[in-house]
Short mmCIF file of C-alpha atoms in Angstrom, two decimals:
data_model
loop_
_atom_site.label_atom_id
_atom_site.label_comp_id
_atom_site.label_asym_id
_atom_site.label_seq_id
_atom_site.Cartn_x
_atom_site.Cartn_y
_atom_site.Cartn_z
CA UNK A 1 97.61 158.51 114.94
CA UNK A 2 97.51 161.35 117.47
CA UNK A 3 93.72 161.46 117.30
CA UNK A 4 93.50 157.69 117.79
CA UNK A 5 95.98 157.64 120.67
CA UNK A 6 95.33 160.91 122.51
CA UNK A 7 92.32 162.72 121.07
CA UNK A 8 94.51 165.34 119.40
CA UNK A 9 92.49 166.62 116.43
CA UNK A 10 94.15 168.39 113.52
CA UNK A 11 91.25 170.80 113.03
CA UNK A 12 90.87 171.69 116.73
CA UNK A 13 93.89 173.51 118.20
CA UNK A 14 92.22 173.46 121.62
CA UNK A 15 93.14 169.74 121.73
CA UNK A 16 96.83 170.35 121.00
CA UNK A 17 99.27 169.79 123.88
CA UNK A 18 102.61 171.62 123.87
CA UNK A 19 104.29 168.49 122.50
CA UNK A 20 103.44 164.87 121.78
CA UNK A 21 105.53 161.87 120.71
CA UNK A 22 104.06 159.06 118.59
CA UNK A 23 106.11 156.12 119.83
CA UNK A 24 105.87 153.59 117.04
CA UNK A 25 107.37 152.55 113.73
CA UNK A 26 104.89 153.30 110.95
CA UNK A 27 104.95 150.76 108.13
CA UNK A 28 102.58 152.25 105.57
CA UNK A 29 104.10 152.35 102.06
CA UNK A 30 103.75 156.13 101.87
CA UNK A 31 105.93 156.48 104.99
CA UNK A 32 108.50 153.85 104.05
CA UNK A 33 108.96 155.40 100.59
CA UNK A 34 110.30 158.51 102.35
CA UNK A 35 113.38 156.50 103.31
CA UNK A 36 114.95 156.94 99.90
CA UNK A 37 117.94 155.41 98.12
CA UNK A 38 119.72 158.73 98.55
CA UNK A 39 119.40 158.51 102.35
CA UNK A 40 120.57 154.89 102.32
CA UNK A 41 123.60 155.78 100.20
CA UNK A 42 124.59 158.61 102.54
CA UNK A 43 124.31 156.34 105.59
CA UNK A 44 126.56 153.81 103.85
CA UNK A 45 129.18 156.48 103.21
CA UNK A 46 129.31 157.44 106.89
CA UNK A 47 128.89 154.02 108.51
CA UNK A 48 131.14 152.20 106.04
CA UNK A 49 130.32 150.01 103.02
CA UNK A 50 128.28 146.99 104.06
CA UNK A 51 128.38 147.90 107.77
CA UNK A 52 124.86 149.36 108.09
CA UNK A 53 122.11 146.81 108.75
CA UNK A 54 120.06 148.35 105.96
CA UNK A 55 116.78 148.67 107.85
CA UNK A 56 114.76 151.42 106.19
CA UNK A 57 112.24 152.61 108.75
CA UNK A 58 111.06 155.67 110.64
CA UNK A 59 110.73 155.39 114.40
CA UNK A 60 109.72 157.87 117.07
CA UNK A 61 107.64 160.83 115.80
CA UNK A 62 108.11 163.94 118.00
CA UNK A 63 105.48 166.59 117.28
CA UNK A 64 106.05 170.11 118.60
CA UNK A 65 102.89 172.20 118.81
CA UNK A 66 103.91 175.03 121.15
CA UNK A 67 106.66 173.81 123.48
CA UNK A 68 107.96 176.74 125.55
CA UNK A 69 105.82 179.23 123.65
CA UNK A 70 105.12 181.37 126.73
CA UNK A 71 108.83 181.70 127.58
CA UNK A 72 111.40 184.02 126.00
CA UNK A 73 113.19 182.25 123.20
CA UNK A 74 116.41 180.56 124.25
CA UNK A 75 118.20 177.25 123.99
CA UNK A 76 116.76 174.89 126.63
CA UNK A 77 118.92 173.72 129.53
CA UNK A 78 116.78 170.62 130.15
CA UNK A 79 115.91 167.51 128.19
CA UNK A 80 119.44 166.92 126.89
CA UNK A 81 120.08 163.32 125.86
CA UNK A 82 121.27 160.90 123.25
CA UNK A 83 119.00 158.15 121.99
CA UNK A 84 119.30 154.51 122.99
CA UNK A 85 117.42 153.87 126.21
CA UNK A 86 117.01 150.23 125.13
CA UNK A 87 120.68 149.22 125.46
CA UNK A 88 123.82 149.64 127.56
CA UNK A 89 126.09 152.20 125.94
CA UNK A 90 129.62 151.30 124.87
CA UNK A 91 132.03 153.21 122.68
CA UNK A 92 131.79 150.58 119.93
CA UNK A 93 128.09 149.73 120.19
CA UNK A 94 126.41 148.81 116.89
CA UNK A 95 122.92 149.57 118.24
CA UNK A 96 122.58 153.23 117.22
CA UNK A 97 124.97 153.56 114.28
CA UNK A 98 123.75 157.00 113.25
CA UNK A 99 120.94 159.25 114.46
CA UNK A 100 118.63 159.84 111.48
CA UNK A 101 116.25 162.82 111.73
CA UNK A 102 113.70 163.27 108.95
CA UNK A 103 111.78 166.53 108.56
CA UNK A 104 108.15 165.79 107.68
CA UNK A 105 107.15 169.47 107.88
CA UNK A 106 109.00 172.70 107.17
CA UNK A 107 110.84 174.08 110.20
CA UNK A 108 111.62 177.78 110.24
CA UNK A 109 113.96 179.52 112.71
CA UNK A 110 112.51 179.40 116.23
CA UNK A 111 109.99 176.91 114.88
CA UNK A 112 110.67 174.21 117.47
CA UNK A 113 113.45 172.39 115.66
CA UNK A 114 115.69 169.97 117.52
CA UNK A 115 118.61 171.71 119.24
CA UNK A 116 122.03 170.08 118.84
CA UNK A 117 125.10 170.65 121.01
CA UNK A 118 127.70 170.52 118.26
CA UNK A 119 130.87 168.74 119.33
CA UNK A 120 129.24 167.08 122.34
CA UNK A 121 129.86 163.71 120.67
CA UNK A 122 133.54 164.15 121.54
CA UNK A 123 132.84 164.36 125.27
CA UNK A 124 130.48 161.39 125.02
CA UNK A 125 133.23 159.38 123.34
CA UNK A 126 135.69 160.21 126.13
CA UNK A 127 133.16 159.23 128.80
CA UNK A 128 132.42 155.93 127.06
CA UNK A 129 136.14 155.22 126.77
CA UNK A 130 136.30 155.37 130.58
CA UNK A 131 133.62 152.64 130.79
CA UNK A 132 134.82 149.75 128.60
CA UNK A 133 132.21 147.43 130.12
CA UNK A 134 129.40 149.84 129.29
CA UNK A 135 127.32 152.46 131.09
CA UNK A 136 123.59 152.90 131.56
CA UNK A 137 121.52 155.54 129.77
CA UNK A 138 120.93 157.92 132.68
CA UNK A 139 124.43 157.42 134.15
CA UNK A 140 125.89 158.42 130.78
CA UNK A 141 123.82 161.60 130.77
CA UNK A 142 124.93 162.47 134.30
CA UNK A 143 128.60 162.05 133.50
CA UNK A 144 128.59 163.88 130.16
CA UNK A 145 126.50 166.76 131.53
CA UNK A 146 128.61 167.13 134.67
CA UNK A 147 130.39 169.87 132.68
CA UNK A 148 128.71 172.61 130.63
CA UNK A 149 127.92 172.02 126.94
CA UNK A 150 127.54 174.56 124.15
CA UNK A 151 127.86 175.24 120.40
CA UNK A 152 124.08 175.11 120.19
CA UNK A 153 122.48 174.75 116.76
CA UNK A 154 118.78 174.71 115.86
CA UNK A 155 117.72 172.33 113.07
CA UNK A 156 115.72 174.16 110.41
CA UNK A 157 114.80 173.14 106.89
CA UNK A 158 112.15 171.97 104.49
CA UNK A 159 109.95 168.89 104.56
CA UNK A 160 112.01 166.13 102.98
CA UNK A 161 115.33 167.23 104.46
CA UNK A 162 117.22 164.65 106.51
CA UNK A 163 119.89 165.12 109.17
CA UNK A 164 122.42 162.31 109.67
CA UNK A 165 123.91 162.94 113.10
CA UNK A 166 126.58 161.31 115.23
CA UNK A 167 125.06 158.78 117.64
CA UNK A 168 126.93 160.43 120.55
CA UNK A 169 125.59 163.94 119.83
CA UNK A 170 123.50 165.43 122.65
CA UNK A 171 120.25 167.08 121.59
CA UNK A 172 116.94 168.33 122.99
CA UNK A 173 113.52 169.64 121.93
CA UNK A 174 113.61 173.28 120.85
CA UNK A 175 111.34 176.09 122.04
CA UNK A 176 108.65 176.85 119.46
CA UNK A 177 107.60 180.43 118.79
CA UNK A 178 106.82 180.27 115.06
CA UNK A 179 104.98 178.27 112.45
CA UNK A 180 102.50 175.38 112.33
CA UNK A 181 103.01 172.13 114.27
CA UNK A 182 106.46 170.69 113.66
CA UNK A 183 106.64 166.99 112.79
CA UNK A 184 109.86 165.00 112.56
CA UNK A 185 110.75 161.35 112.83
CA UNK A 186 113.97 159.95 114.17
CA UNK A 187 115.38 156.49 113.96
CA UNK A 188 118.67 154.67 114.27
CA UNK A 189 120.85 153.31 111.47
CA UNK A 190 122.16 150.32 113.38
CA UNK A 191 125.34 148.52 112.35
CA UNK A 192 125.83 144.84 111.56
CA UNK A 193 128.75 144.53 114.01
CA UNK A 194 130.44 146.61 116.73
CA UNK A 195 132.71 149.39 115.51
CA UNK A 196 136.45 148.70 115.45
CA UNK A 197 138.57 151.59 116.69
CA UNK A 198 141.97 149.85 116.49
CA UNK A 199 142.23 148.00 113.20
CA UNK A 200 145.18 145.88 112.04
CA UNK A 201 146.45 147.10 109.65
CA UNK A 202 145.61 150.62 110.77
CA UNK A 203 143.37 151.38 107.77
CA UNK A 204 139.82 150.89 106.61
CA UNK A 205 138.10 152.98 109.25
CA UNK A 206 134.64 154.28 108.49
CA UNK A 207 134.00 158.01 108.79
CA UNK A 208 132.03 157.27 111.96
CA UNK A 209 134.88 155.25 113.48
CA UNK A 210 137.44 157.88 112.53
CA UNK A 211 135.35 160.62 114.17
CA UNK A 212 135.50 158.71 117.47
CA UNK A 213 139.24 158.08 117.14
CA UNK A 214 139.76 161.80 116.53
CA UNK A 215 137.65 162.73 119.57
CA UNK A 216 139.79 160.52 121.81
CA UNK A 217 142.99 162.17 120.55
CA UNK A 218 141.84 165.76 120.97
CA UNK A 219 142.25 167.77 124.16
CA UNK A 220 138.88 168.50 125.84
CA UNK A 221 137.47 171.99 125.28
CA UNK A 222 134.52 173.83 126.78
CA UNK A 223 132.72 176.02 124.18
CA UNK A 224 132.60 179.79 124.86
CA UNK A 225 128.77 179.73 124.95
CA UNK A 226 128.63 176.71 127.27
CA UNK A 227 126.01 176.46 129.98
CA UNK A 228 125.12 173.89 132.60
CA UNK A 229 122.51 171.52 131.18
CA UNK A 230 120.69 168.45 132.40
CA UNK A 231 118.43 165.69 131.18
#
């Protein structure tokens, strides 16, 4: 696909850009078979029985060839975002559901894996709670990142590993110093209906819903390794 779209040839590293994103859902059987029953079962456990739409697909394909290779290794302060530029964000939105990241190549430490800001979903939840009518993609970034974020974690693993992440979790492309080109795919596990954060009776919350309820109850904290970041 990269050769067709951008002249990036596997056997010719001189054609490799620092990074490239294949922006399409691939529907070949070999790709779709990678969305296994085990992944689907795990999504159901987190999103709640019968609440996931059940669409098994892989979406955007970020490829990291050498992003930031000439810089000293560090966690980036730019590019921080959550997915979902196709909808207005609300605290109960069914559009994202979960962020699903599939590793289609091995990713070693400092190998360009996605960087997560662990716990940032809590601040996102509090911001969204202040905007019951919804907030735009970039405005959400601005408000969440108006304070430093931290607890940085680099995704590493083997081809075939899958990360199921909170839809409110901020993340960015990692600097790549090691290994061959890194290929992942990320997609959303959208829900059938909006989340319900105040059920009557007060039971039956999914793990995802309960995580948001917990975030709204907790006092805000700034991690000790926090730094000012931006989109």
